[in-house]
Tab-separated table of C-alpha atoms in Angstrom:
chain	number	residue	atom	x	y	z
A	1	UNK	CA	0.164	7.414	-33.766
A	2	UNK	CA	-1.755	10.639	-34.259
A	3	UNK	CA	0.170	13.259	-36.193
A	4	UNK	CA	-0.333	16.719	-34.775
A	5	UNK	CA	1.153	19.886	-36.245
A	6	UNK	CA	3.580	21.599	-33.923
A	7	UNK	CA	1.827	24.483	-32.229
A	8	UNK	CA	3.359	27.423	-30.415
A	9	UNK	CA	0.715	29.600	-28.819
A	10	UNK	CA	1.003	32.239	-26.095
A	11	UNK	CA	-1.626	32.561	-23.369
A	12	UNK	CA	-2.048	34.942	-20.454
A	13	UNK	CA	-2.497	31.942	-18.188
A	14	UNK	CA	-2.168	28.175	-18.440
A	15	UNK	CA	-3.943	25.915	-15.970
A	16	UNK	CA	-2.444	22.435	-15.635
A	17	UNK	CA	-5.185	20.024	-14.582
A	18	UNK	CA	-8.916	19.913	-15.309
A	19	UNK	CA	-10.485	18.808	-12.051
A	20	UNK	CA	-12.851	21.142	-10.181
A	21	UNK	CA	-9.965	23.443	-9.131
A	22	UNK	CA	-8.594	23.752	-12.677
A	23	UNK	CA	-11.989	24.185	-14.325
A	24	UNK	CA	-12.954	26.854	-11.787
A	25	UNK	CA	-9.680	28.694	-12.413
A	26	UNK	CA	-10.370	28.450	-16.150
A	27	UNK	CA	-13.877	29.881	-15.706
A	28	UNK	CA	-12.653	32.846	-13.623
A	29	UNK	CA	-9.624	33.647	-15.809
A	30	UNK	CA	-11.429	33.464	-19.137
A	31	UNK	CA	-14.383	35.424	-17.784
A	32	UNK	CA	-11.862	38.109	-16.799
A	33	UNK	CA	-10.957	38.239	-20.535
A	34	UNK	CA	-7.589	36.630	-19.978
A	35	UNK	CA	-6.547	34.235	-22.732
A	36	UNK	CA	-6.538	30.911	-20.910
A	37	UNK	CA	-5.640	27.315	-21.690
A	38	UNK	CA	-6.420	24.297	-19.532
A	39	UNK	CA	-4.072	21.386	-20.180
A	40	UNK	CA	-4.921	18.015	-18.697
A	41	UNK	CA	-3.139	14.671	-18.762
A	42	UNK	CA	-6.291	12.684	-17.911
A	43	UNK	CA	-9.953	13.208	-18.663
A	44	UNK	CA	-11.733	16.442	-17.789
A	45	UNK	CA	-13.156	16.393	-14.264
A	46	UNK	CA	-10.320	14.652	-12.409
A	47	UNK	CA	-11.286	12.579	-9.369
A	48	UNK	CA	-14.698	14.303	-9.360
A	49	UNK	CA	-15.920	12.269	-12.370
A	50	UNK	CA	-15.397	9.082	-10.400
A	51	UNK	CA	-17.944	10.130	-7.779
A	52	UNK	CA	-21.283	8.471	-8.388
A	53	UNK	CA	-23.315	11.082	-6.531
A	54	UNK	CA	-22.427	14.498	-5.140
A	55	UNK	CA	-25.127	15.519	-2.690
A	56	UNK	CA	-23.338	18.271	-0.747
A	57	UNK	CA	-22.370	20.707	-3.508
A	58	UNK	CA	-24.220	23.904	-2.544
A	59	UNK	CA	-27.006	24.890	-4.903
A	60	UNK	CA	-27.313	21.436	-6.479
A	61	UNK	CA	-29.436	18.861	-4.654
A	62	UNK	CA	-27.819	15.821	-6.242
A	63	UNK	CA	-25.660	15.320	-9.315
A	64	UNK	CA	-23.111	12.816	-10.563
A	65	UNK	CA	-19.492	13.929	-10.645
A	66	UNK	CA	-19.428	13.209	-14.374
A	67	UNK	CA	-22.354	15.563	-15.011
A	68	UNK	CA	-20.975	18.319	-12.761
A	69	UNK	CA	-17.611	18.101	-14.560
A	70	UNK	CA	-19.333	18.390	-17.935
A	71	UNK	CA	-21.226	21.495	-16.795
A	72	UNK	CA	-18.007	23.115	-15.505
A	73	UNK	CA	-16.229	22.264	-18.767
A	74	UNK	CA	-19.048	23.780	-20.822
A	75	UNK	CA	-19.034	26.898	-18.610
A	76	UNK	CA	-15.288	27.370	-19.075
A	77	UNK	CA	-15.566	26.940	-22.859
A	78	UNK	CA	-18.491	29.392	-22.979
A	79	UNK	CA	-16.201	32.087	-21.576
A	80	UNK	CA	-13.579	31.313	-24.240
A	81	UNK	CA	-11.271	29.003	-22.316
A	82	UNK	CA	-9.332	26.507	-24.466
A	83	UNK	CA	-9.164	22.957	-23.069
A	84	UNK	CA	-6.856	20.137	-24.160
A	85	UNK	CA	-7.236	16.819	-22.349
A	86	UNK	CA	-5.535	13.402	-22.426
A	87	UNK	CA	-2.215	14.964	-23.420
A	88	UNK	CA	1.233	14.097	-22.087
A	89	UNK	CA	3.459	16.873	-20.729
A	90	UNK	CA	7.085	16.561	-21.799
A	91	UNK	CA	8.716	19.599	-20.192
A	92	UNK	CA	7.685	22.533	-18.055
A	93	UNK	CA	9.544	25.740	-17.223
A	94	UNK	CA	8.049	27.754	-14.378
A	95	UNK	CA	10.819	30.350	-14.029
A	96	UNK	CA	11.021	33.836	-15.510
A	97	UNK	CA	8.391	36.204	-16.802
A	98	UNK	CA	7.348	33.852	-19.601
A	99	UNK	CA	6.706	30.249	-18.576
A	100	UNK	CA	6.634	27.402	-21.100
A	101	UNK	CA	5.103	23.990	-21.476
A	102	UNK	CA	5.847	21.405	-24.151
A	103	UNK	CA	3.867	18.262	-24.920
A	104	UNK	CA	5.084	14.981	-26.366
A	105	UNK	CA	3.069	15.648	-29.540
A	106	UNK	CA	5.370	18.616	-30.239
A	107	UNK	CA	3.014	21.404	-29.136
A	108	UNK	CA	4.608	24.235	-27.159
A	109	UNK	CA	2.643	26.741	-25.098
A	110	UNK	CA	3.892	29.836	-23.279
A	111	UNK	CA	2.197	32.039	-20.697
A	112	UNK	CA	2.805	34.772	-18.146
A	113	UNK	CA	1.158	32.842	-15.340
A	114	UNK	CA	0.591	29.192	-14.521
A	115	UNK	CA	-1.880	27.595	-12.120
A	116	UNK	CA	-1.003	24.052	-11.086
A	117	UNK	CA	-4.054	21.862	-10.402
A	118	UNK	CA	-2.851	18.352	-11.283
A	119	UNK	CA	-4.936	16.621	-8.576
A	120	UNK	CA	-4.278	13.090	-7.382
A	121	UNK	CA	-4.777	9.458	-8.314
A	122	UNK	CA	-5.222	6.053	-6.677
A	123	UNK	CA	-1.971	4.533	-5.531
A	124	UNK	CA	-0.902	1.255	-7.151
A	125	UNK	CA	1.219	-1.403	-5.450
A	126	UNK	CA	3.806	-1.244	-8.240
A	127	UNK	CA	4.843	-4.888	-7.887
A	128	UNK	CA	5.503	-7.530	-10.588
A	129	UNK	CA	2.338	-8.899	-12.190
A	130	UNK	CA	0.087	-5.979	-11.189
A	131	UNK	CA	-0.294	-4.597	-14.719
A	132	UNK	CA	-0.684	-8.038	-16.303
A	133	UNK	CA	-3.580	-9.135	-14.082
A	134	UNK	CA	-5.454	-5.808	-13.946
A	135	UNK	CA	-9.011	-6.730	-14.958
A	136	UNK	CA	-8.073	-10.410	-14.732
A	137	UNK	CA	-8.134	-10.762	-10.971
A	138	UNK	CA	-6.783	-7.406	-9.759
A	139	UNK	CA	-9.245	-4.572	-9.238
A	140	UNK	CA	-9.352	-1.135	-7.634
A	141	UNK	CA	-13.154	-0.824	-7.407
A	142	UNK	CA	-15.398	-3.109	-5.345
A	143	UNK	CA	-18.622	-1.604	-6.706
A	144	UNK	CA	-17.452	-2.154	-10.292
A	145	UNK	CA	-16.023	-5.640	-10.141
A	146	UNK	CA	-17.255	-7.248	-6.888
A	147	UNK	CA	-19.817	-9.478	-8.611
A	148	UNK	CA	-17.115	-11.188	-10.711
A	149	UNK	CA	-15.847	-12.732	-7.465
A	150	UNK	CA	-19.068	-14.365	-6.248
A	151	UNK	CA	-18.227	-17.484	-4.223
A	152	UNK	CA	-14.478	-16.868	-4.593
A	153	UNK	CA	-11.676	-16.263	-2.090
A	154	UNK	CA	-10.130	-12.823	-2.432
A	155	UNK	CA	-7.700	-10.417	-0.777
A	156	UNK	CA	-8.014	-6.722	0.014
A	157	UNK	CA	-4.862	-4.640	0.382
A	158	UNK	CA	-4.904	-1.606	2.686
A	159	UNK	CA	-5.714	-0.479	6.197
A	160	UNK	CA	-7.665	2.750	5.829
A	161	UNK	CA	-11.408	3.419	5.758
A	162	UNK	CA	-11.740	2.527	2.065
A	163	UNK	CA	-9.994	-0.831	2.458
A	164	UNK	CA	-12.015	-1.909	5.493
A	165	UNK	CA	-15.371	-0.657	4.220
A	166	UNK	CA	-14.842	-2.211	0.792
A	167	UNK	CA	-13.702	-5.488	2.390
A	168	UNK	CA	-17.010	-5.660	4.263
A	169	UNK	CA	-18.923	-4.762	1.101
A	170	UNK	CA	-17.115	-7.510	-0.848
A	171	UNK	CA	-18.355	-10.167	1.608
A	172	UNK	CA	-21.701	-9.884	-0.246
A	173	UNK	CA	-19.989	-11.740	-3.096
A	174	UNK	CA	-16.828	-13.462	-1.904
A	175	UNK	CA	-16.756	-16.575	0.275
A	176	UNK	CA	-13.643	-15.357	2.104
A	177	UNK	CA	-11.878	-11.975	2.290
A	178	UNK	CA	-8.313	-11.652	3.588
A	179	UNK	CA	-7.116	-8.146	4.402
A	180	UNK	CA	-3.376	-7.643	3.897
A	181	UNK	CA	-1.971	-4.580	5.655
A	182	UNK	CA	1.561	-3.287	6.031
A	183	UNK	CA	1.225	-2.096	9.645
A	184	UNK	CA	0.238	-3.787	12.904
A	185	UNK	CA	-2.743	-1.449	13.302
A	186	UNK	CA	-5.359	0.155	11.018
A	187	UNK	CA	-5.747	3.843	10.094
A	188	UNK	CA	-9.534	3.618	9.775
A	189	UNK	CA	-12.395	4.842	11.970
A	190	UNK	CA	-13.039	2.585	14.978
A	191	UNK	CA	-16.486	1.535	13.744
A	192	UNK	CA	-15.041	0.394	10.393
A	193	UNK	CA	-12.323	-1.608	12.174
A	194	UNK	CA	-14.865	-3.241	14.491
A	195	UNK	CA	-17.194	-4.149	11.627
A	196	UNK	CA	-14.357	-5.800	9.676
A	197	UNK	CA	-12.920	-7.589	12.746
A	198	UNK	CA	-16.314	-8.986	13.726
A	199	UNK	CA	-17.197	-10.220	10.240
A	200	UNK	CA	-17.050	-14.039	10.006
A	201	UNK	CA	-15.860	-14.003	6.370
A	202	UNK	CA	-12.932	-11.610	6.991
A	203	UNK	CA	-9.478	-12.486	8.284
A	204	UNK	CA	-6.216	-10.530	8.451
A	205	UNK	CA	-2.558	-10.749	7.523
A	206	UNK	CA	-0.833	-7.853	9.300
A	207	UNK	CA	2.614	-6.249	8.967
A	208	UNK	CA	2.815	-7.744	5.490
A	209	UNK	CA	2.604	-6.675	1.880
A	210	UNK	CA	2.067	-8.319	-1.502
A	211	UNK	CA	5.333	-8.383	-3.430
A	212	UNK	CA	4.267	-10.279	-6.589
A	213	UNK	CA	1.193	-11.557	-8.441
A	214	UNK	CA	1.221	-14.906	-10.289
A	215	UNK	CA	-1.039	-16.765	-12.701
A	216	UNK	CA	-1.422	-17.875	-16.290
A	217	UNK	CA	-4.430	-16.228	-17.944
A	218	UNK	CA	-5.949	-14.964	-14.680
A	219	UNK	CA	-4.550	-14.215	-11.221
A	220	UNK	CA	-3.965	-17.430	-9.267
A	221	UNK	CA	-1.683	-16.603	-6.331
A	222	UNK	CA	0.260	-13.854	-4.562
A	223	UNK	CA	3.612	-13.663	-2.800
A	224	UNK	CA	3.219	-12.030	0.605
A	225	UNK	CA	6.214	-10.749	2.526
A	226	UNK	CA	6.176	-10.341	6.301
A	227	UNK	CA	7.785	-6.931	6.712
A	228	UNK	CA	9.430	-7.695	10.079
A	229	UNK	CA	10.823	-11.182	9.446
A	230	UNK	CA	11.282	-10.887	5.667
A	231	UNK	CA	9.635	-14.298	5.178
A	232	UNK	CA	7.766	-14.668	1.865
A	233	UNK	CA	4.835	-17.050	1.485
A	234	UNK	CA	2.775	-17.872	-1.604
A	235	UNK	CA	-0.997	-17.960	-1.144
A	236	UNK	CA	-3.652	-18.957	-3.657
A	237	UNK	CA	-6.287	-16.315	-4.379
A	238	UNK	CA	-8.959	-15.675	-7.000
A	239	UNK	CA	-8.715	-11.910	-6.799
A	240	UNK	CA	-7.121	-8.923	-5.112
A	241	UNK	CA	-8.641	-5.489	-4.505
A	242	UNK	CA	-6.187	-2.652	-3.842
A	243	UNK	CA	-7.183	0.340	-1.673
A	244	UNK	CA	-3.994	2.032	-0.504
A	245	UNK	CA	-4.883	5.677	-0.778
A	246	UNK	CA	-4.176	8.539	-3.138
A	247	UNK	CA	-1.026	10.321	-4.228
A	248	UNK	CA	-0.685	13.799	-5.735
A	249	UNK	CA	0.138	13.955	-9.460
A	250	UNK	CA	3.197	16.088	-8.832
A	251	UNK	CA	6.077	13.924	-10.083
A	252	UNK	CA	6.594	16.307	-13.026
A	253	UNK	CA	7.057	19.185	-10.548
A	254	UNK	CA	9.871	17.627	-8.490
A	255	UNK	CA	12.716	20.131	-8.350
A	256	UNK	CA	10.606	22.810	-10.038
A	257	UNK	CA	8.317	23.975	-7.229
A	258	UNK	CA	8.411	23.493	-3.458
A	259	UNK	CA	6.795	20.197	-2.402
A	260	UNK	CA	6.412	18.684	1.069
A	261	UNK	CA	7.446	15.138	2.069
A	262	UNK	CA	4.224	13.708	0.595
A	263	UNK	CA	4.769	15.427	-2.753
A	264	UNK	CA	2.071	18.052	-2.107
A	265	UNK	CA	2.601	21.601	-3.386
A	266	UNK	CA	3.261	24.170	-0.653
A	267	UNK	CA	1.201	27.333	-1.130
A	268	UNK	CA	0.441	30.566	0.730
A	269	UNK	CA	-3.083	31.727	1.571
A	270	UNK	CA	-3.448	33.326	-1.889
A	271	UNK	CA	-2.460	29.945	-3.435
A	272	UNK	CA	0.848	31.386	-4.642
A	273	UNK	CA	3.893	29.134	-4.719
A	274	UNK	CA	7.438	30.380	-4.168
A	275	UNK	CA	7.706	31.196	-7.880
A	276	UNK	CA	6.543	34.484	-9.341
A	277	UNK	CA	3.303	34.103	-11.322
A	278	UNK	CA	2.895	30.436	-10.368
A	279	UNK	CA	-0.101	29.353	-8.276
A	280	UNK	CA	-1.507	25.987	-7.222
A	281	UNK	CA	-4.927	24.711	-6.148
A	282	UNK	CA	-6.993	21.598	-5.494
A	283	UNK	CA	-6.088	18.162	-4.171
A	284	UNK	CA	-2.395	18.448	-5.056
A	285	UNK	CA	-1.707	21.257	-2.559
A	286	UNK	CA	-0.740	20.666	1.061
A	287	UNK	CA	-3.944	20.924	3.082
A	288	UNK	CA	-6.141	18.891	5.380
A	289	UNK	CA	-9.554	18.751	3.699
A	290	UNK	CA	-10.098	17.594	0.111
A	291	UNK	CA	-13.589	18.126	-1.271
A	292	UNK	CA	-15.025	19.377	-4.573
A	293	UNK	CA	-16.078	22.526	-2.738
A	294	UNK	CA	-12.594	23.175	-1.313
A	295	UNK	CA	-11.052	22.588	-4.742
A	296	UNK	CA	-13.486	25.083	-6.279
A	297	UNK	CA	-12.602	27.604	-3.542
A	298	UNK	CA	-8.866	27.086	-4.071
A	299	UNK	CA	-9.287	27.460	-7.834
A	300	UNK	CA	-11.176	30.716	-7.377
A	301	UNK	CA	-8.510	32.211	-5.106
A	302	UNK	CA	-5.685	31.087	-7.393
A	303	UNK	CA	-7.404	32.565	-10.465
A	304	UNK	CA	-8.093	35.901	-8.754
A	305	UNK	CA	-4.502	36.098	-7.491
A	306	UNK	CA	-3.156	35.213	-10.954
A	307	UNK	CA	-5.432	37.844	-12.565
A	308	UNK	CA	-4.144	40.435	-10.145
A	309	UNK	CA	-0.542	39.411	-10.863
A	310	UNK	CA	-1.110	39.653	-14.632
A	311	UNK	CA	-2.756	43.090	-14.397
A	312	UNK	CA	0.033	44.420	-12.137
A	313	UNK	CA	2.683	43.024	-14.495
A	314	UNK	CA	1.043	44.719	-17.482
A	315	UNK	CA	0.761	48.011	-15.565
A	316	UNK	CA	4.438	47.857	-14.572
A	317	UNK	CA	5.440	47.232	-18.195
A	318	UNK	CA	3.435	50.283	-19.287
A	319	UNK	CA	5.124	52.424	-16.596
A	320	UNK	CA	8.574	51.245	-17.678
A	321	UNK	CA	7.797	51.994	-21.322
A	322	UNK	CA	6.473	55.436	-20.431
A	323	UNK	CA	9.607	56.156	-18.401
B	1	UNK	CA	-28.585	4.134	-20.368
B	2	UNK	CA	-25.153	5.489	-19.523
B	3	UNK	CA	-24.956	9.273	-19.231
B	4	UNK	CA	-21.809	9.758	-21.294
B	5	UNK	CA	-21.409	11.947	-24.372
B	6	UNK	CA	-20.850	8.849	-26.541
B	7	UNK	CA	-23.496	7.273	-28.747
B	8	UNK	CA	-25.294	4.491	-26.876
B	9	UNK	CA	-26.191	0.945	-27.882
B	10	UNK	CA	-29.312	-0.138	-26.020
B	11	UNK	CA	-30.423	-3.382	-27.656
B	12	UNK	CA	-28.872	-6.479	-29.194
B	13	UNK	CA	-30.500	-5.436	-32.479
B	14	UNK	CA	-28.796	-2.006	-32.311
B	15	UNK	CA	-25.511	-3.761	-31.602
B	16	UNK	CA	-25.849	-6.061	-34.623
B	17	UNK	CA	-26.789	-3.108	-36.832
B	18	UNK	CA	-23.864	-0.943	-35.655
B	19	UNK	CA	-21.197	-3.592	-36.217
B	20	UNK	CA	-22.631	-4.689	-39.555
B	21	UNK	CA	-23.005	-1.174	-40.979
B	22	UNK	CA	-19.620	0.202	-39.859
B	23	UNK	CA	-16.192	-1.145	-40.722
B	24	UNK	CA	-14.386	-0.032	-37.523
B	25	UNK	CA	-16.246	0.032	-34.213
B	26	UNK	CA	-15.193	0.355	-30.581
B	27	UNK	CA	-17.821	-0.539	-27.945
B	28	UNK	CA	-17.189	0.141	-24.256
B	29	UNK	CA	-19.438	-1.976	-22.063
B	30	UNK	CA	-19.437	-0.740	-18.475
B	31	UNK	CA	-21.059	1.211	-15.684
B	32	UNK	CA	-20.612	4.789	-14.428
B	33	UNK	CA	-17.722	3.729	-12.176
B	34	UNK	CA	-14.095	4.749	-11.669
B	35	UNK	CA	-12.644	2.085	-13.968
B	36	UNK	CA	-15.069	2.850	-16.817
B	37	UNK	CA	-15.434	6.648	-16.819
B	38	UNK	CA	-11.804	7.352	-17.834
B	39	UNK	CA	-12.245	5.023	-20.844
B	40	UNK	CA	-15.450	6.820	-21.924
B	41	UNK	CA	-13.603	10.146	-21.558
B	42	UNK	CA	-10.719	8.994	-23.729
B	43	UNK	CA	-13.130	7.686	-26.377
B	44	UNK	CA	-14.981	11.020	-26.368
B	45	UNK	CA	-11.672	12.803	-26.958
B	46	UNK	CA	-10.673	10.422	-29.758
B	47	UNK	CA	-13.925	10.731	-31.725
B	48	UNK	CA	-12.674	13.843	-33.546
B	49	UNK	CA	-9.277	12.372	-34.389
B	50	UNK	CA	-10.401	8.877	-35.409
B	51	UNK	CA	-13.212	9.695	-37.782
B	52	UNK	CA	-12.868	6.288	-39.449
B	53	UNK	CA	-13.867	4.613	-36.159
B	54	UNK	CA	-17.337	4.642	-34.577
B	55	UNK	CA	-17.315	4.883	-30.774
B	56	UNK	CA	-20.206	3.534	-28.698
B	57	UNK	CA	-20.960	2.583	-25.117
B	58	UNK	CA	-23.336	-0.048	-23.755
B	59	UNK	CA	-24.570	-0.407	-20.173
B	60	UNK	CA	-23.099	-3.534	-18.565
B	61	UNK	CA	-26.253	-4.208	-16.533
B	62	UNK	CA	-28.558	-3.970	-19.552
B	63	UNK	CA	-29.678	-7.585	-20.288
B	64	UNK	CA	-28.996	-6.942	-23.995
B	65	UNK	CA	-25.286	-6.509	-23.200
B	66	UNK	CA	-25.090	-10.323	-23.152
B	67	UNK	CA	-24.044	-9.893	-26.799
B	68	UNK	CA	-20.786	-8.625	-25.330
B	69	UNK	CA	-20.690	-10.464	-21.990
B	70	UNK	CA	-21.062	-13.836	-23.766
B	71	UNK	CA	-18.327	-13.278	-26.340
B	72	UNK	CA	-15.603	-15.959	-26.194
B	73	UNK	CA	-13.036	-13.143	-26.295
B	74	UNK	CA	-14.129	-11.883	-22.839
B	75	UNK	CA	-13.987	-15.283	-21.121
B	76	UNK	CA	-11.883	-14.805	-18.008
B	77	UNK	CA	-12.416	-11.028	-17.885
B	78	UNK	CA	-12.949	-9.924	-14.277
B	79	UNK	CA	-13.003	-6.160	-14.557
B	80	UNK	CA	-15.176	-3.620	-16.334
B	81	UNK	CA	-15.328	-2.022	-18.764
B	82	UNK	CA	-15.156	-4.734	-21.391
B	83	UNK	CA	-13.936	-2.845	-24.462
B	84	UNK	CA	-14.482	-4.593	-27.784
B	85	UNK	CA	-12.975	-3.591	-31.114
B	86	UNK	CA	-14.869	-4.828	-34.206
B	87	UNK	CA	-13.616	-4.815	-37.797
B	88	UNK	CA	-16.218	-5.637	-40.432
B	89	UNK	CA	-18.417	-7.167	-37.747
B	90	UNK	CA	-15.703	-9.431	-36.274
B	91	UNK	CA	-13.992	-8.995	-32.892
B	92	UNK	CA	-10.329	-8.150	-33.480
B	93	UNK	CA	-9.406	-7.145	-29.906
B	94	UNK	CA	-10.986	-7.079	-26.437
B	95	UNK	CA	-9.656	-5.526	-23.214
B	96	UNK	CA	-10.734	-5.674	-19.576
B	97	UNK	CA	-10.749	-2.855	-16.992
B	98	UNK	CA	-9.332	0.669	-17.238
B	99	UNK	CA	-6.993	1.474	-20.139
B	100	UNK	CA	-4.762	4.455	-20.846
B	101	UNK	CA	-5.044	6.682	-23.892
B	102	UNK	CA	-1.783	5.226	-25.213
B	103	UNK	CA	-3.050	1.639	-24.811
B	104	UNK	CA	-6.273	2.532	-26.647
B	105	UNK	CA	-4.636	4.460	-29.497
B	106	UNK	CA	-2.109	1.642	-29.975
B	107	UNK	CA	-5.005	-0.789	-30.531
B	108	UNK	CA	-6.903	1.644	-32.776
B	109	UNK	CA	-3.808	2.286	-34.884
B	110	UNK	CA	-2.913	-1.412	-35.112
B	111	UNK	CA	-6.383	-2.742	-35.853
B	112	UNK	CA	-7.978	0.126	-37.770
B	113	UNK	CA	-5.029	1.985	-39.272
B	114	UNK	CA	-3.195	5.165	-38.393
B	115	UNK	CA	-5.093	8.446	-38.630
B	116	UNK	CA	-3.450	11.589	-39.937
B	117	UNK	CA	-4.701	14.941	-38.721
B	118	UNK	CA	-3.019	17.416	-41.038
């Protein structure tokens, strides 16, 4: 275990999350000469770094998400922004004039404003055996691991565009692909559904979900439960690919800021939450479209609104002192 | 070559040299995909704290990466990256697919010793 000295540092603003929204907020805040810290539980760049090619970011013809994230990180640091990544948040207090954040390594940070940009992550099934067979039969990326399953019989879990498109792509390698989906219909585009339905290597198990993975060294079989009848069957399989969507990384905010039924942060048009001095931006906020460009826009608005809040707060303090 | 900020191993000769000349080595063998990139990012972060460990990556599709792909320790692995931990040139641990920072630091601490950043 790494031993870190306990730190207690005050910032004007703390940004939680280092995806495109958080990095943009960090760039704007630190360029406005506000002492800013970006804290991130994962790696810098968020979901953006997982994108092989970004071809629709204005001003850049084509760039990998990893490279764009590195440029944004460098830009933020150039303006004086502090960045700490791969940390674990222990406690957060968003109320009052001075907010606080403590990490499991003992560091404590305080600030007058906080911008929440925790982003999202791929959803796991969360069933017995999933962790044990990750990389040994269970995968979340067809492009990465598809060739390990050449000539094998596999399953794909999910019913959205990703699941159906990846199932078709996996037929390049696998001899048989079985799609397991919890509903009686798919949530994908019609063309993706048609392509999967017409593919001779693909078949379907509907209204069902995987409830357990089994095997010795590698994955060997799965328990599948029919969600209407409750019947559980065990089927042999060489591999399972899981594509069941994304969830916002907002568990640590439950009960602390207003979230909707999907766990997304509710914000106003200036990205303010219901709490004074607390703003939110990026994929974790309630909105329809999630792109790098929309995250960057959200981050800009949140940073400008937070800057304005901080300047007004300082001006009010001066007035009170003068009075 | 992978476009990470880690040092890269590009040939089998480089690989042999790196593990023979350094006591503690971690090599991440992968692609620029969603399971691999988080592991590169964690390794980049850990380079400053684990100065007694050398961190490298190697492109999975480079034919020279057979020095990793053919290791007995990775038999049965079905997910990249293959992450190999070498002590004095010998494999002491190998993992498949994405790993968390805690999983990685637990291995580093167990196999290479705890680091103290005072």
